[in-house]
Coordinates of C-alpha atoms in Angstrom, one line a residue:
Chain A
M286 CA 140.7 86.2 52.1
T287 CA 138.9 83.0 53.6
T288 CA 136.6 85.3 55.8
A289 CA 134.5 86.2 52.3
I290 CA 135.1 82.3 51.2
A291 CA 133.6 81.6 54.2
R292 CA 131.2 84.1 53.9
T293 CA 130.2 83.1 50.6
I294 CA 129.7 79.2 52.1
D295 CA 127.7 80.4 54.3
A296 CA 125.6 82.5 51.9
I297 CA 125.7 79.6 49.7
W298 CA 124.9 76.5 52.3
K299 CA 121.1 79.1 53.7
M300 CA 120.8 79.1 50.0
E301 CA 121.0 75.1 49.9
A302 CA 119.9 74.0 52.8
A303 CA 116.8 72.9 53.3
R304 CA 117.2 71.7 49.5
I305 CA 119.4 69.3 50.6
I306 CA 118.0 68.1 54.6
G307 CA 114.4 67.5 52.2
G308 CA 116.5 65.5 49.6
L309 CA 118.7 63.9 52.0
A310 CA 115.6 62.9 54.6
R311 CA 113.3 62.4 52.1
R312 CA 115.6 59.8 51.3
V313 CA 116.1 59.2 55.0
R314 CA 113.8 58.9 56.4
D315 CA 114.1 61.0 59.5
V316 CA 114.9 64.5 59.7
G317 CA 117.7 64.3 62.2
L318 CA 119.1 61.3 60.9
A319 CA 119.3 64.7 57.1
E320 CA 120.8 67.0 59.1
D321 CA 124.0 65.1 60.8
L322 CA 124.4 64.7 57.4
A323 CA 123.9 67.6 55.0
Q324 CA 125.6 68.6 58.5
D325 CA 128.9 66.7 56.9
A326 CA 129.0 67.9 54.0
L327 CA 129.2 71.6 54.5
I328 CA 131.9 70.6 56.6
A329 CA 133.5 69.5 53.6
A330 CA 132.3 72.5 51.6
L331 CA 134.3 74.2 54.2
E332 CA 137.5 71.4 53.4
Q333 CA 138.1 71.9 50.1
W334 CA 136.3 75.3 48.2
P335 CA 138.7 77.7 50.3
A336 CA 141.4 75.6 48.6
K337 CA 140.3 74.2 45.7
G338 CA 138.0 77.2 45.1
I339 CA 133.4 77.6 44.8
P340 CA 132.5 74.2 42.1
P341 CA 130.1 75.9 39.3
N342 CA 127.2 74.3 41.0
P343 CA 127.4 74.5 44.7
G344 CA 124.3 73.0 45.7
A345 CA 124.7 70.3 42.7
W346 CA 128.2 69.5 45.0
L347 CA 126.6 69.4 48.1
A348 CA 123.6 67.3 47.5
M349 CA 126.4 65.0 45.6
T350 CA 128.5 64.7 48.6
A351 CA 125.8 65.1 51.7
R352 CA 123.7 61.4 49.7
N353 CA 128.0 59.9 49.6
K354 CA 127.6 60.8 53.1
A355 CA 124.0 59.5 53.8
I356 CA 125.2 55.8 51.9
D357 CA 128.3 55.3 53.1
R358 CA 125.9 55.7 56.9
L359 CA 124.0 53.4 55.9
R360 CA 126.0 50.6 54.6
R361 CA 128.2 51.1 57.9
D362 CA 124.7 51.1 59.9
A363 CA 122.4 47.5 59.7
N364 CA 120.1 48.8 62.5
L365 CA 118.9 51.6 60.7
R366 CA 118.7 50.4 57.4
R367 CA 116.2 47.5 59.1
K368 CA 114.2 50.9 60.2
L369 CA 113.6 51.8 56.3
D370 CA 112.5 49.2 55.6
E371 CA 110.0 49.1 58.4
L372 CA 109.3 52.6 57.3
G373 CA 109.9 51.9 53.7
H374 CA 106.6 49.2 53.8
E375 CA 104.5 50.8 56.3
L376 CA 105.1 54.4 53.6
E377 CA 103.4 52.6 51.0
D378 CA 100.9 51.4 52.3
S379 CA 99.6 55.4 53.7
A380 CA 98.2 56.3 51.0
M381 CA 97.6 59.0 50.6
P382 CA 94.9 61.6 48.4
A383 CA 96.3 62.4 45.1
E384 CA 95.9 66.4 46.0
I385 CA 97.5 67.1 48.4
A386 CA 100.1 64.4 47.6
E387 CA 101.1 66.4 45.2
G388 CA 100.8 69.9 47.3
I389 CA 103.9 68.4 49.4
Q390 CA 105.3 66.5 47.3
D391 CA 108.2 68.9 47.9
D392 CA 111.2 68.2 50.1
V393 CA 110.9 72.4 51.3
L394 CA 107.6 71.9 52.2
R395 CA 107.8 68.1 54.2
L396 CA 110.3 69.6 55.6
I397 CA 108.9 72.3 57.1
F398 CA 105.8 70.5 58.0
T399 CA 107.9 68.0 59.6
A400 CA 109.8 71.4 61.9
C401 CA 106.7 72.5 63.1
H402 CA 105.6 69.0 64.2
P403 CA 102.5 69.5 66.4
L404 CA 104.6 67.1 69.0
L405 CA 106.9 69.8 69.1
P406 CA 106.6 72.2 72.0
H407 CA 106.8 76.4 70.3
E408 CA 110.6 77.0 71.1
A409 CA 112.1 73.7 69.7
Q410 CA 109.8 74.4 66.7
I411 CA 110.8 77.7 66.4
A412 CA 114.7 76.2 67.0
L413 CA 114.3 73.8 63.9
T414 CA 112.4 75.3 61.0
L415 CA 114.9 78.0 61.8
R416 CA 118.0 75.5 61.8
I417 CA 117.0 73.5 59.2
V418 CA 114.8 75.6 56.8
C419 CA 116.3 78.3 57.2
G420 CA 119.8 77.5 57.5
L421 CA 121.2 79.9 60.4
T422 CA 123.5 78.3 62.5
T423 CA 122.5 77.4 66.6
E424 CA 124.7 80.8 67.2
E425 CA 122.4 83.1 65.0
I426 CA 119.4 81.2 66.5
A427 CA 121.1 82.0 70.0
R428 CA 122.0 85.4 69.4
A429 CA 119.1 86.7 67.7
Q430 CA 116.4 84.7 70.6
L431 CA 119.3 86.5 73.3
V432 CA 119.2 82.9 74.7
P433 CA 122.4 81.6 74.8
E434 CA 123.3 79.1 72.4
P435 CA 123.7 75.8 74.3
T436 CA 119.7 76.7 75.0
V437 CA 119.9 76.5 71.2
Q438 CA 121.5 73.3 70.8
Q439 CA 119.9 71.7 73.1
R440 CA 116.0 72.4 72.1
I441 CA 117.4 71.3 69.0
V442 CA 118.8 67.7 69.9
R443 CA 115.5 67.0 72.2
A444 CA 113.2 68.1 69.4
K445 CA 115.1 66.1 66.3
K446 CA 115.0 62.7 69.3
K447 CA 111.4 63.5 70.0
L448 CA 110.5 62.9 65.9
A449 CA 113.3 60.2 66.6
D450 CA 111.4 58.6 69.1
A451 CA 108.0 59.3 68.0
G452 CA 108.5 57.3 64.4
I453 CA 107.8 60.7 62.8
G454 CA 108.9 60.3 59.3
F455 CA 109.5 62.4 57.0
N456 CA 106.1 63.2 54.6
D457 CA 102.9 60.6 57.5
I458 CA 100.4 64.5 56.6
A459 CA 97.5 62.4 56.2
P460 CA 94.6 64.5 54.5
E461 CA 92.3 64.9 57.7
D462 CA 95.4 66.0 59.4
F463 CA 96.5 68.9 57.1
D464 CA 94.7 72.0 58.2
A465 CA 95.5 71.6 61.6
R466 CA 99.3 71.1 60.9
L467 CA 98.8 74.1 58.4
G468 CA 97.7 75.5 61.1
A469 CA 100.9 75.0 63.2
V470 CA 103.4 76.0 60.2
L471 CA 101.7 78.6 60.1
Q472 CA 101.7 79.8 63.6
V473 CA 105.8 79.3 64.4
I474 CA 105.7 81.9 61.6
Y475 CA 104.5 84.8 63.7
L476 CA 106.4 83.4 66.2
I477 CA 109.2 83.8 64.2
Y478 CA 108.1 87.2 63.4
N479 CA 106.9 88.1 65.9
E480 CA 110.3 87.7 67.9
G481 CA 112.1 90.6 65.6
Y482 CA 109.5 92.5 65.5
S483 CA 108.7 93.5 68.8
A484 CA 111.7 94.0 70.3
S485 CA 112.8 95.7 67.0
S486 CA 114.4 99.3 70.2
G487 CA 117.6 99.3 71.4
S488 CA 120.0 97.6 70.0
S489 CA 117.4 94.4 69.5
Y490 CA 118.7 95.7 64.8
L491 CA 119.6 91.6 65.0
R492 CA 116.8 89.6 65.6
L493 CA 114.9 92.2 62.9
S494 CA 116.6 89.6 61.0
L495 CA 113.5 87.2 61.9
C496 CA 111.4 89.0 60.5
E497 CA 112.7 89.1 57.5
E498 CA 113.4 85.3 57.6
A499 CA 109.3 85.1 58.4
L500 CA 108.7 86.9 56.1
R501 CA 110.8 84.6 53.1
L502 CA 109.6 82.4 54.9
A503 CA 105.8 83.2 54.0
R504 CA 107.2 84.0 50.1
M505 CA 108.0 80.9 49.8
L506 CA 105.2 79.3 51.3
V507 CA 103.4 80.9 49.7
H508 CA 104.1 79.5 46.5
M509 CA 104.4 75.4 47.4
A510 CA 100.1 75.6 48.6
K511 CA 99.1 78.7 46.1
E512 CA 95.5 77.7 47.7
E513 CA 95.8 78.4 50.5
A514 CA 93.9 81.4 52.1
E515 CA 95.3 81.3 55.5
I516 CA 99.3 81.6 53.8
H517 CA 98.7 84.5 51.8
A518 CA 97.3 86.8 54.6
L519 CA 98.7 85.7 57.0
L520 CA 101.8 87.3 54.3
A521 CA 99.7 90.1 53.5
L522 CA 100.1 90.4 57.4
M523 CA 103.1 90.7 58.0
E524 CA 103.8 92.7 54.6
L525 CA 101.4 95.2 56.3
Q526 CA 103.4 95.4 59.5
S527 CA 106.9 95.6 58.6
S528 CA 106.2 98.6 56.0
R529 CA 105.5 100.6 59.6
A530 CA 109.3 99.1 61.2
R531 CA 110.5 103.2 59.8
A532 CA 107.8 104.7 62.4
R533 CA 107.2 102.2 65.5
T534 CA 109.9 103.5 67.2
D535 CA 111.4 107.3 67.3
A536 CA 114.9 107.8 67.5
T537 CA 116.2 106.4 70.7
G538 CA 113.0 103.5 69.8
T539 CA 110.6 104.6 72.1
P540 CA 107.4 103.1 70.7
I541 CA 105.3 105.5 68.5
P542 CA 101.7 104.3 68.7
L543 CA 99.9 104.0 64.8
P544 CA 97.7 107.1 65.9
E545 CA 101.2 109.7 65.3
Q546 CA 103.6 107.3 63.7
N547 CA 104.9 109.2 60.7
R548 CA 103.0 107.8 57.7
N549 CA 105.5 108.6 55.2
H550 CA 107.8 106.7 56.9
W551 CA 105.3 104.5 55.6
D552 CA 106.9 101.7 52.4
R553 CA 104.6 101.7 50.4
L554 CA 105.5 99.0 48.2
Q555 CA 106.0 96.5 50.7
I556 CA 101.5 98.6 51.0
A557 CA 100.5 97.4 48.0
R558 CA 102.5 93.5 47.9
G559 CA 100.5 93.3 51.8
L560 CA 97.8 94.4 50.2
K561 CA 97.8 92.3 46.6
S562 CA 98.1 89.3 48.9
L563 CA 94.5 89.8 51.3
E564 CA 92.9 90.2 47.9
T565 CA 94.8 87.4 46.9
S566 CA 93.9 85.6 50.0
R567 CA 90.1 87.0 49.4
N568 CA 89.6 85.8 46.3
L569 CA 90.5 82.7 47.5
G570 CA 87.6 82.5 49.8
G571 CA 86.2 80.1 52.0
P572 CA 85.6 82.2 56.0
P573 CA 88.4 84.5 56.7
G574 CA 90.4 82.9 58.8
V575 CA 92.3 85.0 62.3
Y576 CA 95.1 85.8 60.0
Y577 CA 93.2 87.3 57.4
L578 CA 91.0 89.0 59.8
Q579 CA 94.1 90.0 61.4
A580 CA 95.9 90.9 57.6
A581 CA 92.2 93.2 57.3
I582 CA 92.8 95.0 60.0
A583 CA 96.1 96.4 59.8
A584 CA 95.3 96.8 55.7
C585 CA 92.5 99.1 57.6
H586 CA 95.0 101.2 59.2
A587 CA 97.9 101.6 55.7
R588 CA 95.0 101.9 53.8
A589 CA 94.4 105.3 55.9
V590 CA 96.6 108.4 54.6
T591 CA 96.2 110.4 58.1
P592 CA 95.0 109.1 61.4
D593 CA 91.8 111.0 60.7
A594 CA 91.1 108.7 57.6
T595 CA 90.9 105.7 59.3
D596 CA 87.3 102.9 58.5
W597 CA 87.2 102.3 62.0
P598 CA 83.5 100.7 62.0
Q599 CA 84.9 98.5 59.2
I600 CA 87.9 97.5 61.5
S601 CA 85.4 97.5 64.5
A602 CA 83.5 94.7 62.5
L603 CA 87.0 93.1 62.5
Y604 CA 87.7 92.9 66.0
S605 CA 84.5 91.1 66.7
L606 CA 84.8 88.8 64.5
L607 CA 88.3 88.0 65.0
F608 CA 86.7 87.4 68.5
E609 CA 84.4 85.0 67.2
L610 CA 87.0 83.1 66.2
T611 CA 90.0 83.5 69.2
Q612 CA 87.1 84.5 72.4
S613 CA 91.0 86.4 73.2
P614 CA 89.7 88.8 76.0
V615 CA 92.7 91.0 74.8
V616 CA 90.7 91.3 71.3
R617 CA 88.1 91.6 73.6
L618 CA 89.6 94.9 74.4
N619 CA 90.9 95.8 70.4
H620 CA 86.8 96.7 69.6
A621 CA 86.2 98.1 72.4
V622 CA 88.3 100.7 71.2
A623 CA 87.5 101.0 67.2
V624 CA 84.2 101.0 68.8
G625 CA 85.4 103.9 70.2
M626 CA 86.8 105.6 67.9
A627 CA 83.8 105.0 65.6
Y628 CA 81.1 106.2 67.7
G629 CA 82.4 107.3 70.1
P630 CA 84.3 107.1 73.7
S631 CA 81.2 106.1 75.3
S632 CA 79.7 103.5 73.1
G633 CA 83.8 102.0 73.9
L634 CA 83.9 102.3 77.6
Q635 CA 80.3 100.9 78.0
L636 CA 82.5 97.8 76.1
L637 CA 85.3 98.3 77.9
A638 CA 83.7 97.3 81.1
P639 CA 83.3 94.2 81.9
L640 CA 86.7 93.4 80.8
Q641 CA 88.2 95.7 83.4
T642 CA 86.9 92.1 86.3
E643 CA 88.6 90.4 83.6
A644 CA 90.8 87.7 85.2
A645 CA 92.6 87.0 82.1
L646 CA 92.9 91.2 81.9
R647 CA 94.4 92.2 85.3
D648 CA 97.5 93.8 85.4
Y649 CA 96.8 94.6 81.8
H650 CA 97.8 98.3 81.5
P651 CA 96.9 98.7 77.6
L652 CA 93.3 98.1 79.2
W653 CA 93.6 100.9 81.9
A654 CA 95.3 103.3 78.7
A655 CA 92.6 102.9 77.0
R656 CA 90.1 103.7 79.4
G657 CA 91.9 106.6 80.2
E658 CA 92.0 107.9 76.1
L659 CA 88.0 106.8 76.3
L660 CA 87.8 109.3 78.9
Y661 CA 90.0 111.7 78.3
R662 CA 88.2 111.5 74.9
A663 CA 84.8 111.3 76.9
E664 CA 85.8 115.7 78.6
R665 CA 86.1 112.9 81.8
H666 CA 89.3 113.9 82.8
A667 CA 90.1 113.4 86.9
E668 CA 88.5 109.7 85.5
A669 CA 91.4 110.0 82.8
R670 CA 93.4 110.9 84.3
A671 CA 93.1 108.1 87.8
A672 CA 93.4 105.3 84.5
F673 CA 96.3 106.8 83.5
E674 CA 98.1 106.5 86.6
T675 CA 97.1 102.7 87.0
A676 CA 97.7 101.5 84.4
A677 CA 101.6 103.5 84.8
G678 CA 101.5 101.6 88.1
M679 CA 101.3 98.8 86.5
T680 CA 104.3 98.7 84.1
R681 CA 107.6 97.9 84.1
N682 CA 108.5 99.4 81.3
A683 CA 110.2 102.7 82.0
P684 CA 109.5 105.2 78.7
E685 CA 105.9 103.6 79.1
K686 CA 105.2 104.5 82.2
T687 CA 106.8 107.9 81.4
A688 CA 104.8 108.8 78.3
L689 CA 101.8 107.1 80.5
L690 CA 102.3 109.6 83.3
A691 CA 102.4 112.5 81.3
R692 CA 99.6 111.4 79.5
A693 CA 98.4 111.6 83.4
A694 CA 99.3 115.4 83.7
A695 CA 97.7 116.3 80.5
C696 CA 94.5 115.6 82.1
G697 CA 94.9 118.1 84.4
Q698 CA 93.8 118.8 88.0
Chain B
M622 CA 117.7 93.3 53.8
K623 CA 116.8 95.0 50.2
V624 CA 119.7 95.0 47.1
I625 CA 118.4 96.2 43.5
V626 CA 119.6 94.7 40.9
F627 CA 120.7 96.1 37.2
V628 CA 120.9 94.2 33.9
K629 CA 123.2 95.9 32.1
A630 CA 122.2 97.6 28.4
T631 CA 123.9 95.9 25.0
A632 CA 123.8 96.8 22.1
D633 CA 120.7 94.7 21.0
S634 CA 118.8 95.4 24.3
E635 CA 119.6 99.2 23.2
A636 CA 118.4 98.4 19.5
A637 CA 115.3 96.0 21.4
V638 CA 116.8 92.6 19.6
P639 CA 113.8 90.4 21.5
P640 CA 114.7 87.1 23.4
T641 CA 114.9 83.7 22.2
A642 CA 112.7 81.9 23.4
E643 CA 114.8 79.9 24.8
L644 CA 116.1 82.2 27.0
L645 CA 112.6 83.1 27.6
T646 CA 112.4 79.5 29.2
A647 CA 115.6 79.7 31.4
M648 CA 114.9 83.8 32.2
G649 CA 111.2 82.1 33.2
N650 CA 112.8 78.5 35.2
Y651 CA 115.9 81.0 36.7
N652 CA 112.4 83.5 37.6
E653 CA 110.5 81.2 39.2
E654 CA 113.7 80.4 41.5
L655 CA 113.4 83.5 42.9
V656 CA 110.0 83.6 43.9
K657 CA 110.4 79.9 45.8
A658 CA 112.9 81.2 47.1
G659 CA 111.4 83.7 49.0
I660 CA 113.5 86.4 47.6
M661 CA 112.1 88.0 44.5
L662 CA 109.6 91.4 45.6
G663 CA 110.1 92.6 42.1
G664 CA 111.7 93.4 38.5
E665 CA 110.6 94.5 35.5
G666 CA 112.1 94.8 32.3
L667 CA 113.0 98.2 30.6
K668 CA 112.8 99.8 26.5
P669 CA 115.3 101.4 25.1
S670 CA 116.8 104.4 26.2
S671 CA 115.2 105.4 22.2
F672 CA 112.3 106.0 24.1
A673 CA 112.8 107.0 27.2
K674 CA 114.0 110.9 28.2
R675 CA 115.9 112.9 30.6
V676 CA 116.1 115.8 32.8
H677 CA 119.2 117.8 33.1
F678 CA 119.6 119.2 36.7
D679 CA 122.2 122.7 36.7
G680 CA 121.0 124.4 39.6
P681 CA 118.0 126.3 38.9
N682 CA 116.8 124.8 35.2
R683 CA 116.2 121.9 34.1
T684 CA 117.1 120.5 30.5
V685 CA 114.9 117.8 29.1
I686 CA 116.5 115.6 26.4
D687 CA 114.8 113.3 24.9
G688 CA 117.1 109.6 24.1
P689 CA 118.4 107.1 23.0
F690 CA 121.9 108.0 25.1
T691 CA 125.2 107.2 23.9
E692 CA 127.0 105.4 26.9
T693 CA 125.7 102.2 26.2
K694 CA 127.1 99.9 29.8
E695 CA 125.7 102.6 31.6
L696 CA 122.1 102.5 30.2
V697 CA 119.4 99.7 32.6
A698 CA 117.9 97.2 30.6
G699 CA 116.1 96.0 33.7
F700 CA 116.4 94.8 37.2
W701 CA 115.0 93.0 40.3
I702 CA 114.0 93.8 44.0
W703 CA 115.9 91.2 45.6
E704 CA 115.3 90.5 49.5
V705 CA 118.0 88.6 51.1
R706 CA 120.4 88.3 53.8
N707 CA 123.5 89.6 53.1
M708 CA 125.3 90.5 49.6
E709 CA 126.9 87.5 49.2
E710 CA 123.4 85.9 48.9
A711 CA 122.4 87.9 46.2
V712 CA 126.5 87.5 44.6
E713 CA 125.1 83.6 44.3
W714 CA 121.4 84.3 42.9
V715 CA 123.4 86.7 40.1
K716 CA 125.5 83.5 38.6
R717 CA 122.9 82.2 38.3
C718 CA 121.7 83.7 36.1
P719 CA 121.3 83.0 32.7
N720 CA 122.9 85.3 30.5
P721 CA 120.5 87.3 29.8
M722 CA 121.8 88.6 26.4
F723 CA 123.3 87.7 23.5
T724 CA 126.9 89.2 24.1
A725 CA 129.1 90.3 27.9
S726 CA 127.4 91.6 29.6
D727 CA 126.7 92.8 32.9
I728 CA 124.5 93.3 36.5
D729 CA 124.8 94.8 38.9
I730 CA 123.9 94.9 42.8
R731 CA 123.2 98.0 45.3
P732 CA 122.1 97.1 48.6
M733 CA 119.5 100.1 49.3
Y734 CA 120.2 101.6 53.1
G735 CA 118.3 99.9 55.4
M736 CA 117.9 100.5 59.0
E737 CA 120.7 98.5 60.1
D738 CA 122.2 101.3 58.7
Y739 CA 121.8 103.7 60.6
K740 CA 122.3 102.0 64.1
E741 CA 126.1 101.4 62.1
W742 CA 126.4 105.0 61.8
D743 CA 124.8 106.1 64.9
K744 CA 125.8 104.2 67.5
E745 CA 124.8 106.6 69.6
G746 CA 121.2 107.8 68.2
G747 CA 122.4 111.4 67.8
W748 CA 123.0 111.7 64.2
L749 CA 119.2 109.6 63.4
E750 CA 117.3 112.3 66.2
Q751 CA 119.2 114.5 64.3
E752 CA 118.4 113.7 61.0
V753 CA 114.2 113.3 62.3
K754 CA 114.4 116.0 63.9
L755 CA 115.1 118.4 60.4
R756 CA 112.8 116.3 58.5
E757 CA 109.9 117.0 61.0
Q758 CA 110.7 120.6 60.6
I759 CA 111.0 119.8 56.7
E760 CA 107.4 118.9 57.4
A761 CA 105.9 121.1 59.3
K762 CA 107.2 123.6 56.6
N763 CA 106.0 121.5 53.2
A764 CA 103.0 121.5 55.5

């Protein structure tokens, strides 16, 4: 019985944490302090609810308890009171244009922006977001990120301190910073997603929960900042990638390349949601951003009922635009592969050639695997075999190595 | 995890008694909360079973039965699909729903099978492998 109620309290906490911490942070102008106070309220709930029962409005109970804790703390702590007074005056002076101020009025939105503050390193942004926005325990974060719990605790403590030391209050997003700050938020959400997505094999199904948290964050954000095209695009990208989750590994957890995936296992409802978000993003206008382009590429795959039906000319055009924005050599590699699919292997090989001497792609086995595929399709089998063998020599992942060597052997002598 | 949440039918819903403006507003607000929380994947209200058809299977036979159906309490009047962290969260969300009916009513929460369930049943991976092979065979046959 105790565990049942503990699970219920945990669920309620995760539902309410962002709103409670956000509301408190608005009052005390300090996210770290707000989180401490909210934790006190959670502890009070864990002490009182098992005996007294869960109150009819548990969210309000938690918020009220946390606020009372805050008032107690303010009464006891004169320094804190003075600090808040100072901050309060500063805040009144820094006027924000109504449009932006309205957009980030919402405590939860501001909380996300603060947790993803560019001042913090990525791992701290991730830990803090999962902690204060998603309400995860440090133990849950540690398990999902495959790091020891003290590491997570330390990241959070340091992050809070850094924010406090830098005098990062709670509503200090200047309109001229808005785009950059939003960019940081989107990046953190996508990093959380990728931590989950890149590790869906073997015993790491736990980590898939990170994908769900990222999707949830993006869905929340979409609702809070409806006019931001890149938020819709990021949501589209993650929905489209997740739609393939069931098809992307075999029973042993070995990844299955996209063309070989069983498309009947793709989640059609999720694809529909992804395509809809992409359309919303497109209709909002503006130049396509990095998430939009990646989502549009994912959409080309999602729309293809069979691999042969893939619109490769469209994909290569999108990769070309994406390269202009990112200047990433990996994007260039993907562009070359797409061109090879769209216009024949020799066109692809031509684009690939200069990448073979690119320093950033040294020891990058997908380059050599891609070259192997293109050479094979160009019927240059001996060279293809050599390229696959080079790729196999570069990867440390055993199943991947086996697959590449098999591919080399299939090229014949 | 994904759940499907069934709003069960009542005599009123089966008689297509329209909701009051008050209930519509309350439901609208509730739906907005679900969207804001990022859990809402979809949902619809269903017409009464007088509009429904039922296909009965018995061996090779298929019999089509026209609605309405009599077992009102077993019928569904509407549904949502949510992505939640666990059943506890789903229960907490349902508890916050305004009573969708004029009378006493039920809402059922049914979890969908997900990858985590397959892993749970199949720690060694053998069953899933077999399942995948089986599906491939079936698909090859159908192709």
